[in-house]
C-alpha cells in the first residue's frame, strides 16, 4: 500500500500540565487516540481521505471535552452556534457551514453542502433547512449542554468580553487579549495520493453579533490541494482570517517550493506571531510528510501513518 497519513487537532492555547489533573489529561489523550483511530481505520481499509477526515472530526465533535459539536461553548445569548468546513484536495471542491444550531455533526453538513448544494458555504437558518432536507441529524438544544461550558459562560456573560477555549482559570475577568483557542480538525493522505482537510468549532464563549471565525472560511481555517498539502487550523480566528493561514502554507509550497515544515514554520512563527496571532495548525503533504505546528504553549494533537508513527500529545516541547 502507498503511504497513508492522518493528523488531528483538538484546539490550541495556554494548555499547561499544571492545568490538567491526571484524570483529565488521560481523558483528552484517550479522546485524541479514539478520533485518530477512527480516521486511520478508514485509510487503512483503502478508504478515501475525505471520509477519513470526516470520521475523525465526528469523533471529536461527539466528545464534550472539545469545543465542537457536543462540546460547543455558549454564545452571549446562551445558544450554540457551530461552524465547520471540509475540502477535497483532488478536486478543490469545498463545503462549509457557519452559525448553525442543533446540528449534531456540522462536519457532515459541510460535506453534504460540498456534494449536494451547488454552493460552498451556507449559514444559519438556511443551512439548517438544507440539513433537514439532506437528512442530517438534528438534536435539541440540551444535547449541547455541559456544566463545564455553562460555568465558563456564567463567569463572563454579563461582561463585554469573550473567552476562547482552553483558558486557564483567572481571578480576574477574562480580557479580549487572552487568546485561547478551541477548534477540532483533521488532515489526511489516502492510498490514492489524495488529500483532504476538515475543521469544526463551537466558536468563542460569550460571542456576540453572529461572529464567525476562520474555521468555515476556505483558505483561512481549512485548505487542501493535491499539488501541495492539506491544512486545518486552530487559533484566534481573526488573525487566521487576516493572514489567510491555510492557503498561505499551500502558496509557499507551490510558488516558493518550500517544504511542508518550512511553510508551516514561516506562517505560524514568522507571520502570525508578529501580528499577535496565537495558535497552530496540522498539515500533511502528498508524500506523507506531516507538521503539527503551533506557537502557543500547547495544542491537543495526534498523528498516525503506516510507517510506524502513532502518537498523541498535548503540551509544547
Tab-separated table of C-alpha atoms in Angstrom:
chain	number	residue	atom	x	y	z
A	1	UNK	CA	0.000	0.000	0.000
A	2	UNK	CA	1.111	3.570	-0.665
A	3	UNK	CA	1.816	5.763	2.315
A	4	UNK	CA	-1.223	6.873	4.298
A	5	UNK	CA	-1.196	9.552	6.988
A	6	UNK	CA	-3.756	11.254	9.207
A	7	UNK	CA	-3.237	14.082	11.689
A	8	UNK	CA	-5.762	15.632	14.063
A	9	UNK	CA	-6.018	18.554	16.459
A	10	UNK	CA	-8.393	19.423	19.254
A	11	UNK	CA	-7.507	23.065	19.845
A	12	UNK	CA	-4.516	25.113	20.946
A	13	UNK	CA	-3.731	27.735	23.557
A	14	UNK	CA	-2.436	28.049	27.099
A	15	UNK	CA	-2.539	24.335	27.827
A	16	UNK	CA	-0.024	23.508	30.526
A	17	UNK	CA	0.474	20.375	32.597
A	18	UNK	CA	-0.402	22.218	35.808
A	19	UNK	CA	-3.872	22.977	34.401
A	20	UNK	CA	-4.959	19.366	33.883
A	21	UNK	CA	-5.459	16.694	36.503
A	22	UNK	CA	-4.001	13.292	35.586
A	23	UNK	CA	-7.546	12.030	35.024
A	24	UNK	CA	-8.465	14.901	32.698
A	25	UNK	CA	-5.190	14.615	30.810
A	26	UNK	CA	-5.885	10.924	30.250
A	27	UNK	CA	-9.398	11.726	29.025
A	28	UNK	CA	-8.052	14.181	26.462
A	29	UNK	CA	-5.387	11.744	25.259
A	30	UNK	CA	-7.932	8.927	25.037
A	31	UNK	CA	-10.251	11.162	23.030
A	32	UNK	CA	-7.462	12.059	20.623
A	33	UNK	CA	-6.432	8.421	20.213
A	34	UNK	CA	-10.012	7.375	19.501
A	35	UNK	CA	-10.513	10.078	16.848
A	36	UNK	CA	-7.157	9.279	15.275
A	37	UNK	CA	-8.020	5.590	15.079
A	38	UNK	CA	-11.457	6.302	13.601
A	39	UNK	CA	-9.899	8.177	10.709
A	40	UNK	CA	-6.899	5.897	10.274
A	41	UNK	CA	-9.035	2.757	10.072
A	42	UNK	CA	-10.782	4.156	7.005
A	43	UNK	CA	-7.454	4.922	5.309
A	44	UNK	CA	-6.028	1.519	6.244
A	45	UNK	CA	-9.007	-0.215	4.682
A	46	UNK	CA	-8.458	1.627	1.404
A	47	UNK	CA	-10.944	4.396	2.075
A	48	UNK	CA	-10.615	7.950	0.837
A	49	UNK	CA	-9.175	10.956	2.650
A	50	UNK	CA	-12.494	12.818	2.684
A	51	UNK	CA	-14.203	10.019	4.590
A	52	UNK	CA	-11.248	9.710	6.964
A	53	UNK	CA	-11.165	13.378	7.976
A	54	UNK	CA	-14.938	13.481	8.348
A	55	UNK	CA	-14.934	10.428	10.624
A	56	UNK	CA	-12.073	11.748	12.762
A	57	UNK	CA	-13.808	15.094	13.197
A	58	UNK	CA	-17.128	13.426	14.022
A	59	UNK	CA	-15.367	11.590	16.849
A	60	UNK	CA	-14.102	14.916	18.199
A	61	UNK	CA	-17.471	16.634	17.712
A	62	UNK	CA	-19.126	13.853	19.726
A	63	UNK	CA	-16.654	14.267	22.601
A	64	UNK	CA	-17.773	17.008	25.049
A	65	UNK	CA	-14.148	17.748	26.004
A	66	UNK	CA	-13.586	19.547	22.704
A	67	UNK	CA	-15.177	22.807	21.564
A	68	UNK	CA	-17.075	21.465	18.557
A	69	UNK	CA	-20.384	19.678	18.222
A	70	UNK	CA	-21.486	18.366	21.629
A	71	UNK	CA	-18.734	20.302	23.430
A	72	UNK	CA	-19.575	23.657	21.852
A	73	UNK	CA	-19.383	26.733	24.067
A	74	UNK	CA	-22.254	29.125	24.868
A	75	UNK	CA	-22.815	32.375	22.983
A	76	UNK	CA	-23.809	35.640	24.706
A	77	UNK	CA	-27.452	34.663	24.149
A	78	UNK	CA	-26.899	31.276	25.787
A	79	UNK	CA	-27.104	29.438	22.470
A	80	UNK	CA	-24.672	27.316	20.478
A	81	UNK	CA	-23.522	28.459	17.040
A	82	UNK	CA	-21.444	25.945	15.109
A	83	UNK	CA	-19.077	26.325	12.153
A	84	UNK	CA	-17.339	23.695	10.019
A	85	UNK	CA	-15.690	23.148	6.650
A	86	UNK	CA	-14.210	20.365	4.545
A	87	UNK	CA	-12.123	20.376	1.352
A	88	UNK	CA	-11.150	17.790	-1.228
A	89	UNK	CA	-7.555	18.238	-2.384
A	90	UNK	CA	-8.107	16.235	-5.568
A	91	UNK	CA	-10.962	18.327	-6.979
A	92	UNK	CA	-10.638	21.531	-4.915
A	93	UNK	CA	-14.315	21.148	-4.023
A	94	UNK	CA	-15.249	22.519	-0.621
A	95	UNK	CA	-18.228	22.750	1.687
A	96	UNK	CA	-18.723	24.985	4.694
A	97	UNK	CA	-21.379	25.874	7.231
A	98	UNK	CA	-21.481	28.883	9.547
A	99	UNK	CA	-23.559	29.869	12.560
A	100	UNK	CA	-25.867	26.852	12.725
A	101	UNK	CA	-27.651	25.447	15.755
A	102	UNK	CA	-28.995	21.982	16.581
A	103	UNK	CA	-26.771	20.177	14.071
A	104	UNK	CA	-25.235	17.138	15.786
A	105	UNK	CA	-22.270	16.905	13.409
A	106	UNK	CA	-21.612	20.130	11.496
A	107	UNK	CA	-18.780	18.492	9.540
A	108	UNK	CA	-21.259	16.091	7.938
A	109	UNK	CA	-23.422	19.053	6.956
A	110	UNK	CA	-20.368	20.734	5.423
A	111	UNK	CA	-19.707	17.579	3.393
A	112	UNK	CA	-23.350	17.458	2.265
A	113	UNK	CA	-23.067	21.092	1.154
A	114	UNK	CA	-19.997	20.162	-0.905
A	115	UNK	CA	-21.738	17.269	-2.632
A	116	UNK	CA	-25.363	18.322	-2.934
A	117	UNK	CA	-25.940	22.081	-2.634
A	118	UNK	CA	-24.176	23.586	-5.635
A	119	UNK	CA	-22.628	26.076	-3.203
A	120	UNK	CA	-19.588	26.267	-0.954
A	121	UNK	CA	-20.937	27.943	2.204
A	122	UNK	CA	-24.376	28.028	3.799
A	123	UNK	CA	-25.231	29.848	7.021
A	124	UNK	CA	-27.670	29.892	9.932
A	125	UNK	CA	-31.322	29.010	9.286
A	126	UNK	CA	-30.840	28.368	5.575
A	127	UNK	CA	-28.106	25.885	6.342
A	128	UNK	CA	-30.335	24.212	8.924
A	129	UNK	CA	-33.156	23.905	6.400
A	130	UNK	CA	-30.722	22.284	3.952
A	131	UNK	CA	-29.569	19.923	6.707
A	132	UNK	CA	-33.144	18.786	7.322
A	133	UNK	CA	-33.635	18.241	3.583
A	134	UNK	CA	-30.468	16.143	3.454
A	135	UNK	CA	-31.374	14.027	6.468
A	136	UNK	CA	-28.554	15.397	8.635
A	137	UNK	CA	-29.200	14.581	12.304
A	138	UNK	CA	-30.864	17.400	14.250
A	139	UNK	CA	-30.650	17.439	18.055
A	140	UNK	CA	-32.339	19.577	20.755
A	141	UNK	CA	-30.573	22.454	22.494
A	142	UNK	CA	-29.914	20.445	25.634
A	143	UNK	CA	-27.754	17.975	23.680
A	144	UNK	CA	-25.026	20.627	23.784
A	145	UNK	CA	-25.362	21.426	27.480
A	146	UNK	CA	-22.497	20.695	29.839
A	147	UNK	CA	-21.943	22.076	33.323
A	148	UNK	CA	-18.347	22.964	32.455
A	149	UNK	CA	-19.324	25.038	29.406
A	150	UNK	CA	-22.244	26.627	31.254
A	151	UNK	CA	-19.987	27.756	34.112
A	152	UNK	CA	-17.492	29.179	31.604
A	153	UNK	CA	-20.304	31.297	30.175
A	154	UNK	CA	-21.757	32.303	33.557
A	155	UNK	CA	-18.453	33.856	34.609
A	156	UNK	CA	-18.448	36.358	31.748
A	157	UNK	CA	-21.973	36.560	30.332
A	158	UNK	CA	-22.659	39.969	31.907
A	159	UNK	CA	-19.444	41.476	30.575
A	160	UNK	CA	-18.456	42.796	27.171
A	161	UNK	CA	-15.631	40.299	26.887
A	162	UNK	CA	-15.449	36.921	25.224
A	163	UNK	CA	-13.389	33.874	26.025
A	164	UNK	CA	-11.607	31.466	23.747
A	165	UNK	CA	-11.371	27.855	24.793
A	166	UNK	CA	-8.560	26.156	26.775
A	167	UNK	CA	-8.395	29.179	29.066
A	168	UNK	CA	-6.660	28.985	32.399
A	169	UNK	CA	-8.831	29.987	35.343
A	170	UNK	CA	-8.057	33.524	36.426
A	171	UNK	CA	-9.105	35.535	39.465
A	172	UNK	CA	-9.936	38.487	37.230
A	173	UNK	CA	-12.357	38.891	34.346
A	174	UNK	CA	-11.259	37.458	31.024
A	175	UNK	CA	-9.967	40.045	28.601
A	176	UNK	CA	-10.020	40.082	24.832
A	177	UNK	CA	-6.237	39.928	24.783
A	178	UNK	CA	-6.176	36.469	26.359
A	179	UNK	CA	-6.071	34.177	23.363
A	180	UNK	CA	-7.068	30.562	23.925
A	181	UNK	CA	-8.377	28.517	21.050
A	182	UNK	CA	-10.917	25.708	20.764
A	183	UNK	CA	-11.409	24.012	17.412
A	184	UNK	CA	-11.046	20.467	16.087
A	185	UNK	CA	-9.702	19.305	12.774
A	186	UNK	CA	-8.164	16.556	10.672
A	187	UNK	CA	-5.994	16.252	7.570
A	188	UNK	CA	-5.273	13.072	5.648
A	189	UNK	CA	-3.426	11.487	2.740
A	190	UNK	CA	-5.066	8.358	1.364
A	191	UNK	CA	-3.608	5.419	-0.570
A	192	UNK	CA	-4.704	7.015	-3.856
A	193	UNK	CA	-2.474	10.017	-3.182
A	194	UNK	CA	-5.379	12.354	-2.468
A	195	UNK	CA	-5.503	14.919	0.336
A	196	UNK	CA	-8.396	16.275	2.409
A	197	UNK	CA	-8.862	18.660	5.327
A	198	UNK	CA	-11.738	19.227	7.759
A	199	UNK	CA	-12.277	21.669	10.640
A	200	UNK	CA	-15.122	22.249	13.129
A	201	UNK	CA	-15.722	24.605	16.061
A	202	UNK	CA	-18.199	25.935	18.567
A	203	UNK	CA	-16.534	29.353	18.430
A	204	UNK	CA	-15.998	31.654	21.407
A	205	UNK	CA	-17.705	31.659	24.785
A	206	UNK	CA	-19.981	34.724	25.074
A	207	UNK	CA	-19.530	35.663	21.397
A	208	UNK	CA	-21.986	38.237	20.038
A	209	UNK	CA	-23.408	39.530	16.772
A	210	UNK	CA	-23.199	36.179	14.971
A	211	UNK	CA	-19.405	36.317	14.992
A	212	UNK	CA	-17.739	33.821	12.640
A	213	UNK	CA	-14.048	32.967	12.719
A	214	UNK	CA	-11.685	31.251	10.322
A	215	UNK	CA	-12.979	27.675	10.675
A	216	UNK	CA	-15.619	27.759	7.909
A	217	UNK	CA	-13.622	30.051	5.629
A	218	UNK	CA	-11.870	28.084	2.894
A	219	UNK	CA	-8.249	29.233	2.715
A	220	UNK	CA	-8.168	30.620	6.238
A	221	UNK	CA	-9.055	27.744	8.544
A	222	UNK	CA	-9.143	24.877	6.058
A	223	UNK	CA	-7.452	24.133	2.743
A	224	UNK	CA	-6.448	21.102	0.674
A	225	UNK	CA	-4.757	20.856	-2.709
A	226	UNK	CA	-3.150	17.733	-4.171
A	227	UNK	CA	-0.408	19.938	-5.635
A	228	UNK	CA	0.761	20.866	-2.147
A	229	UNK	CA	-0.849	19.931	1.163
A	230	UNK	CA	-3.908	19.753	3.391
A	231	UNK	CA	-4.179	22.145	6.352
A	232	UNK	CA	-6.536	22.562	9.331
A	233	UNK	CA	-6.054	25.488	11.706
A	234	UNK	CA	-6.850	26.302	15.305
A	235	UNK	CA	-6.266	29.707	16.802
A	236	UNK	CA	-7.560	33.202	17.349
A	237	UNK	CA	-9.738	33.279	14.255
A	238	UNK	CA	-9.498	36.969	13.454
A	239	UNK	CA	-5.746	36.668	12.910
A	240	UNK	CA	-6.057	33.456	10.923
A	241	UNK	CA	-8.625	35.170	8.691
A	242	UNK	CA	-6.408	38.189	8.097
A	243	UNK	CA	-3.374	36.023	7.402
A	244	UNK	CA	-5.274	33.525	5.192
A	245	UNK	CA	-3.218	30.924	7.017
A	246	UNK	CA	-4.203	27.614	5.440
A	247	UNK	CA	-3.873	28.836	1.854
A	248	UNK	CA	-0.673	30.683	2.650
A	249	UNK	CA	1.016	27.427	3.642
A	250	UNK	CA	-0.041	25.924	0.322
A	251	UNK	CA	1.117	29.006	-1.606
A	252	UNK	CA	4.575	28.929	-0.071
A	253	UNK	CA	4.923	25.325	-1.154
A	254	UNK	CA	3.559	25.890	-4.661
A	255	UNK	CA	5.207	29.174	-5.578
A	256	UNK	CA	8.347	29.254	-3.430
A	257	UNK	CA	8.973	25.497	-3.382
A	258	UNK	CA	9.222	25.445	0.415
A	259	UNK	CA	8.899	22.098	2.165
A	260	UNK	CA	5.785	21.472	4.232
A	261	UNK	CA	7.604	22.117	7.513
A	262	UNK	CA	9.322	25.244	6.187
A	263	UNK	CA	6.000	26.659	5.005
A	264	UNK	CA	4.226	25.889	8.275
A	265	UNK	CA	7.028	27.379	10.364
A	266	UNK	CA	7.096	30.535	8.267
A	267	UNK	CA	3.355	31.154	8.581
A	268	UNK	CA	2.885	30.139	12.229
A	269	UNK	CA	6.062	31.625	13.711
A	270	UNK	CA	7.133	34.426	11.362
A	271	UNK	CA	3.832	35.739	10.024
A	272	UNK	CA	1.185	35.047	12.671
A	273	UNK	CA	3.230	35.659	15.800
A	274	UNK	CA	4.300	39.245	14.982
A	275	UNK	CA	0.624	40.055	14.270
A	276	UNK	CA	-0.354	38.735	17.697
A	277	UNK	CA	-1.909	35.597	16.266
A	278	UNK	CA	-1.608	32.645	18.611
A	279	UNK	CA	-2.487	29.074	17.747
A	280	UNK	CA	-1.414	26.373	15.391
A	281	UNK	CA	-2.194	24.036	12.543
A	282	UNK	CA	-1.846	20.483	11.326
A	283	UNK	CA	-0.789	19.688	7.781
A	284	UNK	CA	0.155	16.769	5.539
A	285	UNK	CA	1.595	16.751	2.016
A	286	UNK	CA	1.334	14.332	-0.900
A	287	UNK	CA	4.453	12.471	0.218
A	288	UNK	CA	3.006	11.758	3.648
A	289	UNK	CA	5.160	14.343	5.409
A	290	UNK	CA	3.270	15.976	8.270
A	291	UNK	CA	3.543	19.028	10.510
A	292	UNK	CA	1.929	19.712	13.885
A	293	UNK	CA	2.974	23.338	14.192
A	294	UNK	CA	1.953	25.803	16.924
A	295	UNK	CA	3.201	28.950	18.652
A	296	UNK	CA	1.078	28.546	21.814
A	297	UNK	CA	2.102	26.664	24.970
A	298	UNK	CA	0.125	23.615	23.890
A	299	UNK	CA	-2.053	22.008	21.231
A	300	UNK	CA	-4.137	18.854	21.502
A	301	UNK	CA	-2.818	16.816	18.593
A	302	UNK	CA	-2.103	13.413	17.101
A	303	UNK	CA	-0.699	11.731	14.010
A	304	UNK	CA	-0.661	8.198	12.652
A	305	UNK	CA	0.686	6.661	9.463
A	306	UNK	CA	1.551	3.247	8.064
A	307	UNK	CA	5.274	3.854	8.554
A	308	UNK	CA	5.140	3.220	12.296
A	309	UNK	CA	4.238	6.650	13.677
A	310	UNK	CA	1.308	6.671	16.105
A	311	UNK	CA	1.335	9.415	18.729
A	312	UNK	CA	-0.827	11.921	20.574
A	313	UNK	CA	0.329	14.890	22.636
A	314	UNK	CA	-0.898	17.999	24.440
A	315	UNK	CA	1.957	20.169	25.655
A	316	UNK	CA	4.731	22.019	23.860
A	317	UNK	CA	8.263	20.710	23.638
